[in-house]
PDB file of C-alpha atoms in Angstrom:
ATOM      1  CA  UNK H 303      53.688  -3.937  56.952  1.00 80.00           C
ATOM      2  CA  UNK H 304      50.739  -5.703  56.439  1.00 84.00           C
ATOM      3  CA  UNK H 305      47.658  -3.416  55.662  1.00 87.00           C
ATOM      4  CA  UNK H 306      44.750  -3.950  58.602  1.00 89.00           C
ATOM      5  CA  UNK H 307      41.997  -4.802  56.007  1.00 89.00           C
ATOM      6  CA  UNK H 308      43.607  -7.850  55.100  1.00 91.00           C
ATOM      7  CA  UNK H 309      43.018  -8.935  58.566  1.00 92.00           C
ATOM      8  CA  UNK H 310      39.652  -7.703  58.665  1.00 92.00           C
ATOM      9  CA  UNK H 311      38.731  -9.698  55.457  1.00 92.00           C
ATOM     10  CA  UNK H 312      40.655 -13.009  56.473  1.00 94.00           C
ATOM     11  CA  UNK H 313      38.479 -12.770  59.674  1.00 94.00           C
ATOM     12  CA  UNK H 314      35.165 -12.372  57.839  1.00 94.00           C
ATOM     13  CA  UNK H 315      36.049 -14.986  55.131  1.00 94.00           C
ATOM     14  CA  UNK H 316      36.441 -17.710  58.001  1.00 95.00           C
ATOM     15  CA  UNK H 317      33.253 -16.401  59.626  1.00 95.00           C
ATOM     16  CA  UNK H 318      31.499 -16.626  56.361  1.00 95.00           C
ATOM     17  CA  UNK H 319      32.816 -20.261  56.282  1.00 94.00           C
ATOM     18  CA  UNK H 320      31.586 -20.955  59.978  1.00 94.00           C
ATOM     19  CA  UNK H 321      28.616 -19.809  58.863  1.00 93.00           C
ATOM     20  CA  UNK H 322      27.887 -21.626  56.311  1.00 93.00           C
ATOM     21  CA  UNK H 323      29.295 -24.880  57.875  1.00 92.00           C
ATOM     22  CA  UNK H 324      26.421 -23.769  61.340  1.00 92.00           C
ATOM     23  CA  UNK H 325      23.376 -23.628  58.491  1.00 90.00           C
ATOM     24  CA  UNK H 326      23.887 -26.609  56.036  1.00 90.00           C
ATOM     25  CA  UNK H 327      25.507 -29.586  58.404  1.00 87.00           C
ATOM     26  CA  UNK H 328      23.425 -32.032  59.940  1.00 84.00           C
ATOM     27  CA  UNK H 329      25.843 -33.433  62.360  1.00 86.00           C
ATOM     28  CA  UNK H 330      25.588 -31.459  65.375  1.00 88.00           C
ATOM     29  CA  UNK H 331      29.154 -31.981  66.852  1.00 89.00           C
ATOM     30  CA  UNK H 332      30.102 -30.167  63.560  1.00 91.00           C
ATOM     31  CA  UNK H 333      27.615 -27.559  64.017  1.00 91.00           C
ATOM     32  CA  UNK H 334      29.029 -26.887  67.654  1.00 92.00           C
ATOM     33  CA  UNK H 335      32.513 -26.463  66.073  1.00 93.00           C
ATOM     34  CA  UNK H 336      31.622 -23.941  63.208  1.00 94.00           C
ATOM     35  CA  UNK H 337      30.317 -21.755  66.517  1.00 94.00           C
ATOM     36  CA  UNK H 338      33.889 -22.092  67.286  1.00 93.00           C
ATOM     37  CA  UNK H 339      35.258 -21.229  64.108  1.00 94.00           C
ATOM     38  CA  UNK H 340      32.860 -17.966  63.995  1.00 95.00           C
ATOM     39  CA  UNK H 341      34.533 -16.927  67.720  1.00 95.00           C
ATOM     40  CA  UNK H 342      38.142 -17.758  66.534  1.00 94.00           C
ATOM     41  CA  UNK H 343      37.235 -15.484  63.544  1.00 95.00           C
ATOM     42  CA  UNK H 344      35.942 -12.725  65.352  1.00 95.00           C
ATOM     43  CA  UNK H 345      38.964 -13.078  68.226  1.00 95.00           C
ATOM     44  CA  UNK H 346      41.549 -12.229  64.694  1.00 94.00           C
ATOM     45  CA  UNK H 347      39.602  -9.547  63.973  1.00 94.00           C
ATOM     46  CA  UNK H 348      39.833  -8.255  67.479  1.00 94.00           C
ATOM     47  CA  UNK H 349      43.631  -8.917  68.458  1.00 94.00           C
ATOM     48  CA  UNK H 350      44.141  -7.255  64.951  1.00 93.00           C
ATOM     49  CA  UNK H 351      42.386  -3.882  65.354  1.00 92.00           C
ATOM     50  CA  UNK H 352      44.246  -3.857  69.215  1.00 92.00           C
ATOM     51  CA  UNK H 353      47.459  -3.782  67.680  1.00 91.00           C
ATOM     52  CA  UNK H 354      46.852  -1.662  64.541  1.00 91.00           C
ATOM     53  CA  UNK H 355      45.259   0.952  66.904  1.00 90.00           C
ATOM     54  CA  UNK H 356      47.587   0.442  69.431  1.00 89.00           C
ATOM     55  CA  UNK H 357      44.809  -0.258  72.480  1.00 88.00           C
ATOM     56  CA  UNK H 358      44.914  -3.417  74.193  1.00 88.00           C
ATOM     57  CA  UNK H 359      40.809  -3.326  74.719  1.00 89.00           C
ATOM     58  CA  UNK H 360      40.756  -5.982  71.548  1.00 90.00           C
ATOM     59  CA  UNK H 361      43.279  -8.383  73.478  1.00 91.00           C
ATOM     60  CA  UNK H 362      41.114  -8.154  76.634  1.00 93.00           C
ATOM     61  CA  UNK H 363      37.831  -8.634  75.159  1.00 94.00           C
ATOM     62  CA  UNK H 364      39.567 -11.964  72.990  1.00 93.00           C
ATOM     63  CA  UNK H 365      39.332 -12.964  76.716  1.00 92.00           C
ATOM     64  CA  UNK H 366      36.065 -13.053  77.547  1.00 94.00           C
ATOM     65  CA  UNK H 367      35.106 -14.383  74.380  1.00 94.00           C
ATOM     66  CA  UNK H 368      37.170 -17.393  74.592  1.00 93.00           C
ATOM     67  CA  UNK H 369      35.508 -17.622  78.510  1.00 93.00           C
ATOM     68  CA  UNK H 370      32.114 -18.158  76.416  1.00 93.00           C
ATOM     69  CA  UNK H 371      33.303 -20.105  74.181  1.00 93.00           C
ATOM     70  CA  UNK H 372      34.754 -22.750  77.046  1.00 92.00           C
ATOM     71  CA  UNK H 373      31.124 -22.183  79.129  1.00 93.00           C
ATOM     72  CA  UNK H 374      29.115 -23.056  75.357  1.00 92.00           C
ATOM     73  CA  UNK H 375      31.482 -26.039  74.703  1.00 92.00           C
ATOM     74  CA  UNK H 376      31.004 -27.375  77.901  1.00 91.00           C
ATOM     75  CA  UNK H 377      27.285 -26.872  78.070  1.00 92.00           C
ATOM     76  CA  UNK H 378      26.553 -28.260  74.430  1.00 91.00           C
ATOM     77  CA  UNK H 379      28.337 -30.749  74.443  1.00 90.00           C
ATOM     78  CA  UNK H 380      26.537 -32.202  78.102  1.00 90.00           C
ATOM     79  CA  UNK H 381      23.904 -31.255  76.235  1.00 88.00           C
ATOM     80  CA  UNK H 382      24.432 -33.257  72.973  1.00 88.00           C
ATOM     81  CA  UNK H 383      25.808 -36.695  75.550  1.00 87.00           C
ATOM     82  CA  UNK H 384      22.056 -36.067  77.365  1.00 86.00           C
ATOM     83  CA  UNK H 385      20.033 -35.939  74.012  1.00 85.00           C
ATOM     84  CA  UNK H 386      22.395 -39.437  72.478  1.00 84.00           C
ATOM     85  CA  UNK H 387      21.457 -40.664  76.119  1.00 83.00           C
ATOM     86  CA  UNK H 388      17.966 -40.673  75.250  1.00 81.00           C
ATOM     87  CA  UNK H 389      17.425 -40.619  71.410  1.00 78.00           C
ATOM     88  CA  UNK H 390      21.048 -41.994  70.036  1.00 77.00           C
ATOM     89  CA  UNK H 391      20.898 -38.951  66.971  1.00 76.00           C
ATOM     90  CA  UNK H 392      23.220 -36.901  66.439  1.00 76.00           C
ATOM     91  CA  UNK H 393      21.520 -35.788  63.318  1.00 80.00           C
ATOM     92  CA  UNK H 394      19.421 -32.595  63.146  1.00 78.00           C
ATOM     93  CA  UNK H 395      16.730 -34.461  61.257  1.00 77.00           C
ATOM     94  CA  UNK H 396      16.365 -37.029  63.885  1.00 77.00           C
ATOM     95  CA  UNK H 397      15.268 -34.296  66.475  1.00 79.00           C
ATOM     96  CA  UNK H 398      11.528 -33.788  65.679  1.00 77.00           C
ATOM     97  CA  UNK H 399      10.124 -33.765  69.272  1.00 77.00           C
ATOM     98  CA  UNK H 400       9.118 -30.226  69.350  1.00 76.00           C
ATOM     99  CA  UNK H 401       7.325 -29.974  65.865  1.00 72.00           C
ATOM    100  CA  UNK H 402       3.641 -29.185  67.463  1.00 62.00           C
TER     101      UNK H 402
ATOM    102  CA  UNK M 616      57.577  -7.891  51.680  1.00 85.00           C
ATOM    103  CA  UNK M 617      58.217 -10.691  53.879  1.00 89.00           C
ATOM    104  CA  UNK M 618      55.344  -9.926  56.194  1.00 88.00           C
ATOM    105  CA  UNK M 619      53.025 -10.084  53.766  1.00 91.00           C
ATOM    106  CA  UNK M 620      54.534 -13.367  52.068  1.00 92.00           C
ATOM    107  CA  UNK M 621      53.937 -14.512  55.844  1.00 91.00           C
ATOM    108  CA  UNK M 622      50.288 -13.171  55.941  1.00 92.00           C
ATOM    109  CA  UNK M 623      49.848 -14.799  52.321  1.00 93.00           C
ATOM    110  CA  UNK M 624      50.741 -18.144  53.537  1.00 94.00           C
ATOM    111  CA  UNK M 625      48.737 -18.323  56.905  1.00 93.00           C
ATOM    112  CA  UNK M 626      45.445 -16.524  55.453  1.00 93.00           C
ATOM    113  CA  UNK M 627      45.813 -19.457  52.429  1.00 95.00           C
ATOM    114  CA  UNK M 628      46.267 -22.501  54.664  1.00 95.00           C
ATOM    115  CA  UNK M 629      43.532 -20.961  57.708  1.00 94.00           C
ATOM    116  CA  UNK M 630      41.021 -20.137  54.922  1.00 95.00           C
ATOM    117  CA  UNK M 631      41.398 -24.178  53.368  1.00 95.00           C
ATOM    118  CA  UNK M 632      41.600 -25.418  57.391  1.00 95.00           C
ATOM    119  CA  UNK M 633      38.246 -23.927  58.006  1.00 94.00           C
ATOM    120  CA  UNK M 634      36.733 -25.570  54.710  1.00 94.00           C
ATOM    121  CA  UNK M 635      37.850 -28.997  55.712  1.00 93.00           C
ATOM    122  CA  UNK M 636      36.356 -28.595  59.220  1.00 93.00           C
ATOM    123  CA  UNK M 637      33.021 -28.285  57.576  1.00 91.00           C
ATOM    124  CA  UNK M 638      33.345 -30.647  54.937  1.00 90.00           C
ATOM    125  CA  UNK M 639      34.802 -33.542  56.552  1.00 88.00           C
ATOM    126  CA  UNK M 640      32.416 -36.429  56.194  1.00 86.00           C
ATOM    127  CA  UNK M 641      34.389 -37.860  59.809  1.00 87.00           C
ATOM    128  CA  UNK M 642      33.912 -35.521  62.709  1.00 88.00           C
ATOM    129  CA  UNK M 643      37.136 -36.751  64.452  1.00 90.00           C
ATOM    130  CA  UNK M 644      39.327 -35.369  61.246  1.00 91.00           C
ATOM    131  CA  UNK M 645      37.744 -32.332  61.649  1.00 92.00           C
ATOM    132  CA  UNK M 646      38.757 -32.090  65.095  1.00 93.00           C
ATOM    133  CA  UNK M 647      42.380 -32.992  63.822  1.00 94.00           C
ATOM    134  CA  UNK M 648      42.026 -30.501  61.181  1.00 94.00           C
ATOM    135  CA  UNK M 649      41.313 -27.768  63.608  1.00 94.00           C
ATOM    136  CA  UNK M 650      43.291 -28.657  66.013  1.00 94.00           C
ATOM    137  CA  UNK M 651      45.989 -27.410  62.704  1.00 94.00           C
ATOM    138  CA  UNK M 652      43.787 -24.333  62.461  1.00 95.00           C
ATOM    139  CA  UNK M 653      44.306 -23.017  66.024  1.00 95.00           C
ATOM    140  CA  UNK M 654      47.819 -23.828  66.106  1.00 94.00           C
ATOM    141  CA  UNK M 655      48.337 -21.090  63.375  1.00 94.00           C
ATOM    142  CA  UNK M 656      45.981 -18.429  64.822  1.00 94.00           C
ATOM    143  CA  UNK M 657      48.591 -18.969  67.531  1.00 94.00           C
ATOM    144  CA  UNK M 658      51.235 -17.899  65.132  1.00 93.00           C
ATOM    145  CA  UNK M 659      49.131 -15.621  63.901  1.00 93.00           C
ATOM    146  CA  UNK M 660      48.690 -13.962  67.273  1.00 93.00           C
ATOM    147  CA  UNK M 661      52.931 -13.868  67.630  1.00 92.00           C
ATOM    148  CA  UNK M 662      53.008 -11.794  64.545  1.00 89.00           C
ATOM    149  CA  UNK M 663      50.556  -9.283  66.217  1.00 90.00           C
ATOM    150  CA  UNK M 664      52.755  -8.618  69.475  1.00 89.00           C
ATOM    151  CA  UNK M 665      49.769 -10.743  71.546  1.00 89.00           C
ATOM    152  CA  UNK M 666      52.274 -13.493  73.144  1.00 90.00           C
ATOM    153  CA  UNK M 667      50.545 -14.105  76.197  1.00 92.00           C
ATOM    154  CA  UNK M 668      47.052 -14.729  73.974  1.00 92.00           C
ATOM    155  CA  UNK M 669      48.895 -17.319  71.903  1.00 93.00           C
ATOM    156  CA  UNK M 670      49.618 -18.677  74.882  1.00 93.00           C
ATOM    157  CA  UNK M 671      46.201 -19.002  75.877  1.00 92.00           C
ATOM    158  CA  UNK M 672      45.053 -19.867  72.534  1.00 92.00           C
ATOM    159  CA  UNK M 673      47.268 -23.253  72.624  1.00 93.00           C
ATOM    160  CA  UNK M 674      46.249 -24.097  76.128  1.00 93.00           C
ATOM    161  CA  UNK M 675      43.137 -23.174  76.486  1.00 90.00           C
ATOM    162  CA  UNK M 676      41.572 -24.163  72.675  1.00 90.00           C
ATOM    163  CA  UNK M 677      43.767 -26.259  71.389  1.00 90.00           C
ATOM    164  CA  UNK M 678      44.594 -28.215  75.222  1.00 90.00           C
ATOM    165  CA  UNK M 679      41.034 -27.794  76.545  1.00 90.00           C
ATOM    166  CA  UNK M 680      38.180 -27.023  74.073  1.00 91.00           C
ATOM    167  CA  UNK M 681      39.205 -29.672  71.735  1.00 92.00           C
ATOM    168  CA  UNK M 682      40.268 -32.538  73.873  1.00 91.00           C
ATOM    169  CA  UNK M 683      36.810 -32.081  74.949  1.00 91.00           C
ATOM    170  CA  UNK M 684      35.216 -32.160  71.834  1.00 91.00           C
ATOM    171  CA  UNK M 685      37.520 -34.996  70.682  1.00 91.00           C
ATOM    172  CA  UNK M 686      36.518 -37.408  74.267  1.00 90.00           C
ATOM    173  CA  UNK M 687      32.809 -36.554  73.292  1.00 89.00           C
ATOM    174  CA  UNK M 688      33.259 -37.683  69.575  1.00 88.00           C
ATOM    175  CA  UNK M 689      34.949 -41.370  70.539  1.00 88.00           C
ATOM    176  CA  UNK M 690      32.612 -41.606  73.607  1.00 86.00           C
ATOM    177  CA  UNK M 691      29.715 -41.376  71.449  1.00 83.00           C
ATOM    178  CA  UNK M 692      30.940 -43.937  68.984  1.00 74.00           C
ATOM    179  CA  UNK M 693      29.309 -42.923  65.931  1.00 72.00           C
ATOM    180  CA  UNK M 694      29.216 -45.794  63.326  1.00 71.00           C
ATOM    181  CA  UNK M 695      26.442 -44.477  60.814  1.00 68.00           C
ATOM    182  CA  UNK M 696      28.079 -41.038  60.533  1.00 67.00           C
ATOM    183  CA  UNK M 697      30.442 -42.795  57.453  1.00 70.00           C
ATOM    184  CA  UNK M 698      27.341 -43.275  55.661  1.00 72.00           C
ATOM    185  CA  UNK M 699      25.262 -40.840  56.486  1.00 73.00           C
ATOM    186  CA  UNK M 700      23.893 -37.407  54.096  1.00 75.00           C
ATOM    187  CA  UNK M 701      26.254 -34.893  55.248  1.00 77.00           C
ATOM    188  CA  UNK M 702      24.511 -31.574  54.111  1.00 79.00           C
ATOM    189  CA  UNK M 703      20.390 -30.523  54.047  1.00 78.00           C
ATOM    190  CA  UNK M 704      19.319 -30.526  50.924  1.00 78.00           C
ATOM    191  CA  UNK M 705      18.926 -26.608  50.068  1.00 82.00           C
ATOM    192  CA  UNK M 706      22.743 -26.238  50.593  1.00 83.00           C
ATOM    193  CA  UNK M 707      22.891 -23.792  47.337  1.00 88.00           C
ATOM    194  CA  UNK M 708      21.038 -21.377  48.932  1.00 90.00           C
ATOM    195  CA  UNK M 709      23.241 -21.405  52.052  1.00 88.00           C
ATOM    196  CA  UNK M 710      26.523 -20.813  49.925  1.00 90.00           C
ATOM    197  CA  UNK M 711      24.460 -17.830  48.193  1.00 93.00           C
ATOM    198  CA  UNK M 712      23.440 -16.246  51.385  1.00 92.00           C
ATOM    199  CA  UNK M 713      27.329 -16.420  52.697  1.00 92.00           C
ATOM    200  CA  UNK M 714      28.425 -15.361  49.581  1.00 93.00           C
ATOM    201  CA  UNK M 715      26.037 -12.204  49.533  1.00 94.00           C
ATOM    202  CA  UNK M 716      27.246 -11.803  53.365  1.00 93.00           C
ATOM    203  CA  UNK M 717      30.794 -11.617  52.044  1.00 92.00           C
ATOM    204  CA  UNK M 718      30.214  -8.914  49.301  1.00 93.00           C
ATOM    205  CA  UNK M 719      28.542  -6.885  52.385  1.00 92.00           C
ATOM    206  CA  UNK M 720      31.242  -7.188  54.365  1.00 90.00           C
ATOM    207  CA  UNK M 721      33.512  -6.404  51.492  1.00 90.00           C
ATOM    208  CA  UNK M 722      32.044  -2.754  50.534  1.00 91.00           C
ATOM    209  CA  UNK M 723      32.254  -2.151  54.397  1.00 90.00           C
ATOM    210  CA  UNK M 724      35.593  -2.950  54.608  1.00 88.00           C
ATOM    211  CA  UNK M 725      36.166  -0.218  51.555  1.00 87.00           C
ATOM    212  CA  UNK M 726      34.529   2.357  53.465  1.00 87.00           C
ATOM    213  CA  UNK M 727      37.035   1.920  56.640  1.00 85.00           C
ATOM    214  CA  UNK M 728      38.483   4.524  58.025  1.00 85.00           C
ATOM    215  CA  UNK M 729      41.699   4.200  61.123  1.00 83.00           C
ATOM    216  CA  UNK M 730      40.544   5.734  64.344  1.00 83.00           C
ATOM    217  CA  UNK M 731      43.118   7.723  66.845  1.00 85.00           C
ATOM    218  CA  UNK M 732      45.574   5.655  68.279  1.00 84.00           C
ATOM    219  CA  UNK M 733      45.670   4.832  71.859  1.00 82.00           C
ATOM    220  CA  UNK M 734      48.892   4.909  73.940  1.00 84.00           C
ATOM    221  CA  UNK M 735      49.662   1.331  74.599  1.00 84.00           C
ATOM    222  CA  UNK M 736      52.667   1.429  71.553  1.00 82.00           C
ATOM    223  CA  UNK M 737      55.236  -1.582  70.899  1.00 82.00           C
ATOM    224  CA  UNK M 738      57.919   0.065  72.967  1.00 82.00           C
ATOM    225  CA  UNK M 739      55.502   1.119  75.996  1.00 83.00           C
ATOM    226  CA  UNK M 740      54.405  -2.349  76.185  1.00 84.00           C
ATOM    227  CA  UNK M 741      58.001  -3.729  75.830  1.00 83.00           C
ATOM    228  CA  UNK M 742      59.262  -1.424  78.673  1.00 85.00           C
ATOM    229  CA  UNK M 743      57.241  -4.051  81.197  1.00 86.00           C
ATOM    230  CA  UNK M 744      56.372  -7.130  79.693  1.00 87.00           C
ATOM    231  CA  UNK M 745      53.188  -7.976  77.483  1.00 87.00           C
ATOM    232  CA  UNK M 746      52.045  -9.953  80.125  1.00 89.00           C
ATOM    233  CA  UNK M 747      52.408  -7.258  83.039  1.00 91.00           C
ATOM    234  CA  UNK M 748      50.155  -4.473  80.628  1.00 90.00           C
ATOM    235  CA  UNK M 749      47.807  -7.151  79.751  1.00 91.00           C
ATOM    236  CA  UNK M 750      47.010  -8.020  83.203  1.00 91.00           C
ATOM    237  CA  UNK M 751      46.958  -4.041  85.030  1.00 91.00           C
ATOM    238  CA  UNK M 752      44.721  -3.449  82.228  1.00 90.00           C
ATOM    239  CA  UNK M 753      42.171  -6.753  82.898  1.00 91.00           C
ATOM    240  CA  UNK M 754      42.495  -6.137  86.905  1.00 93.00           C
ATOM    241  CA  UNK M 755      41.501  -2.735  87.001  1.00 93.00           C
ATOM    242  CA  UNK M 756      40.022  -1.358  84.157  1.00 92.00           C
ATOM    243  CA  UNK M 757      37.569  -4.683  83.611  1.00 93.00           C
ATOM    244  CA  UNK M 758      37.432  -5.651  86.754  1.00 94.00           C
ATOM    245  CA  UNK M 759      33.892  -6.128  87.090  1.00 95.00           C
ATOM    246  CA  UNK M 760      33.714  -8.067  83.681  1.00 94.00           C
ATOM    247  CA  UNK M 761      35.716 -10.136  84.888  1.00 94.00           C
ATOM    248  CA  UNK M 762      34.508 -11.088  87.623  1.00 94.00           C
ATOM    249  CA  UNK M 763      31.393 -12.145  85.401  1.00 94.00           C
ATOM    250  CA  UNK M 764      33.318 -13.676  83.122  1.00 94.00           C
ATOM    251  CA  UNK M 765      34.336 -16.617  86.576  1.00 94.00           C
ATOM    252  CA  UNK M 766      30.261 -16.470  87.178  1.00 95.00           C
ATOM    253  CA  UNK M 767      29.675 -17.667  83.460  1.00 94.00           C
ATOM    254  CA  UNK M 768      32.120 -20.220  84.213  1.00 94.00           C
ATOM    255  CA  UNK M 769      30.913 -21.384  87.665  1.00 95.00           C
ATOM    256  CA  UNK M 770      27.159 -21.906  86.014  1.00 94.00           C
ATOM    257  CA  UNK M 771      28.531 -23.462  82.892  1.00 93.00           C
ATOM    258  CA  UNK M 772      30.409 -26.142  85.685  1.00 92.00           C
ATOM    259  CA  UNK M 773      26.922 -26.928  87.343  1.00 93.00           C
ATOM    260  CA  UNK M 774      24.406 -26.747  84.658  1.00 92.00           C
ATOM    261  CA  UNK M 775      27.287 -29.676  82.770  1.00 90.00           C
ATOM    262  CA  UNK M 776      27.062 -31.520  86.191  1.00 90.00           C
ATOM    263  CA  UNK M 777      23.305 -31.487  86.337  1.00 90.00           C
ATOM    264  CA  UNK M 778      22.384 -32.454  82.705  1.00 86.00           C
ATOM    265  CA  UNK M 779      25.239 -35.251  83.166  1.00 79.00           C
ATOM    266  CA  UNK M 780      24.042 -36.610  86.141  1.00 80.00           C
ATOM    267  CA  UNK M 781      21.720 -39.810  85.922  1.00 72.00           C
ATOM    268  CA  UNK M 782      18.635 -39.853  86.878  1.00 70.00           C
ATOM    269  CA  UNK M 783      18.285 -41.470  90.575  1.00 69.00           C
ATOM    270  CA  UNK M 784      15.423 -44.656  89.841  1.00 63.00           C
ATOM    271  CA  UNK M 785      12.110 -43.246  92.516  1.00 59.00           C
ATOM    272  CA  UNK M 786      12.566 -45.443  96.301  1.00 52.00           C
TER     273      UNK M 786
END
């Protein structure tokens, strides 16, 4: 039987990594899919602790998370086809209309 | 000892997936890459008795999210992507702070403790089907989230519609 922690810490080493990738890419179709990688991460942390404890809360909340994750796909990425509409950058750098 | 040979191998691959998706220079590989990377959550999920979410996880992420994601990529037709800076410049400091994240999450994971145990066992859940339990549970219990959860959905469908519509010229 695998021990629960090990779940727990392969779900927070793939967060870390989402992490990471969300703060240091400039590319913001990769940025968009770290946010997915941190969700995934948290849903194995969830489906996890609903078996180990033996509740199916964990299973029904990996629901609703991937229901935000298909609403913030959906919505960034219109987003991101609006913004190369107008400016053609992808690129974080590009962005500067906002800086005052 | 096989389970955890099992574990060993999918917590290895997942863990070098997930680097590659954030290193990739080419945002279409990393859509191939984690396209790899939900197939063995999936499998992951069918080693925790959750059949009906690895269901869901193929269709849904893997059929959905990511064709999405992949028809936005070769609509957009990147070209200077290939030659572009991939990372800001202070990226040693990010890789610090994640790296101090980890260690917190580490000494929290040394101080867990197992709460009690609820009654929804392997056997009470084989008696009538995973996805029988799954759905009494989501249709009565959470009904009311739910029914939020189709509202998030319904705006998500119009506010995509209305930033994707063009602009009608004035007259």
């Amino acid at each position: 039987m695998v021990p629960l922690e090990w779940y727990i810490g392969l779900s927070a080493v793939i967060f870390v990594i989402g992490m990471i990738g969300f703060m240091l890419r400039r590319n913001i179709i990769i940025m968009l899919m770290s946010i997915e990688l941190m969700l995934n991460s948290v849903n194995i942390s969830l489906v996890a602790f609903s078996h180990y404890l033996q509740d199916l809360r964990g299973q029904i909340l990996v629901f609703f998370i991937i229901t935000v994750a298909a609403a913030e796909a959906a919505i960034g990425l219109a987003i991101l086809v609006a913004l190369f509409k107008n400016k053609a950058a992808v690129h974080t750098d590009e962005i500067t209309e906002m800086k005052g | 000892m096989l389970p955890k040979i099992f574990f060993g191998y999918f917590s290895v691959v997942m863990i070098v997936l997930s680097i590659l998706i954030i290193t990739r220079r080419n945002p279409v590989h990393s859509v191939l890459w984690m396209l790899a990377l939900f197939f063995h959550i999936a499998a992951l999920y069918l080693f925790l008795n959750a059949e009906f979410l690895s269901a869901v996880q193929l269709i849904l992420y893997a059929g959905a999210i990511l064709v999405l994601f992949l028809f936005v990529i070769m609509m957009l037709n990147l070209k200077e992507e290939l030659t572009a800076e991939r990372f800001i410049g202070e990226w040693p400091i990010g890789v610090a702070l994640g790296i101090s994240i980890l260690m917190f999450i580490y000494f929290a994971i040394s101080k867990f403790i197992q709460g009690p145990t609820g009654q929804y066992t392997i056997e009470a859940i084989k008696k009538e089907t995973h996805t029988k339990t799954i759905g009494k549970v989501l249709y009565t219990e959470y009904l009311f989230p739910f029914e939020i959860a189709s509202l998030i959905l319904l705006i998500a469908i119009v506010g995509a519609i209305v930033l994707a519509k063009k602009k009608r010229s004035e007259g």
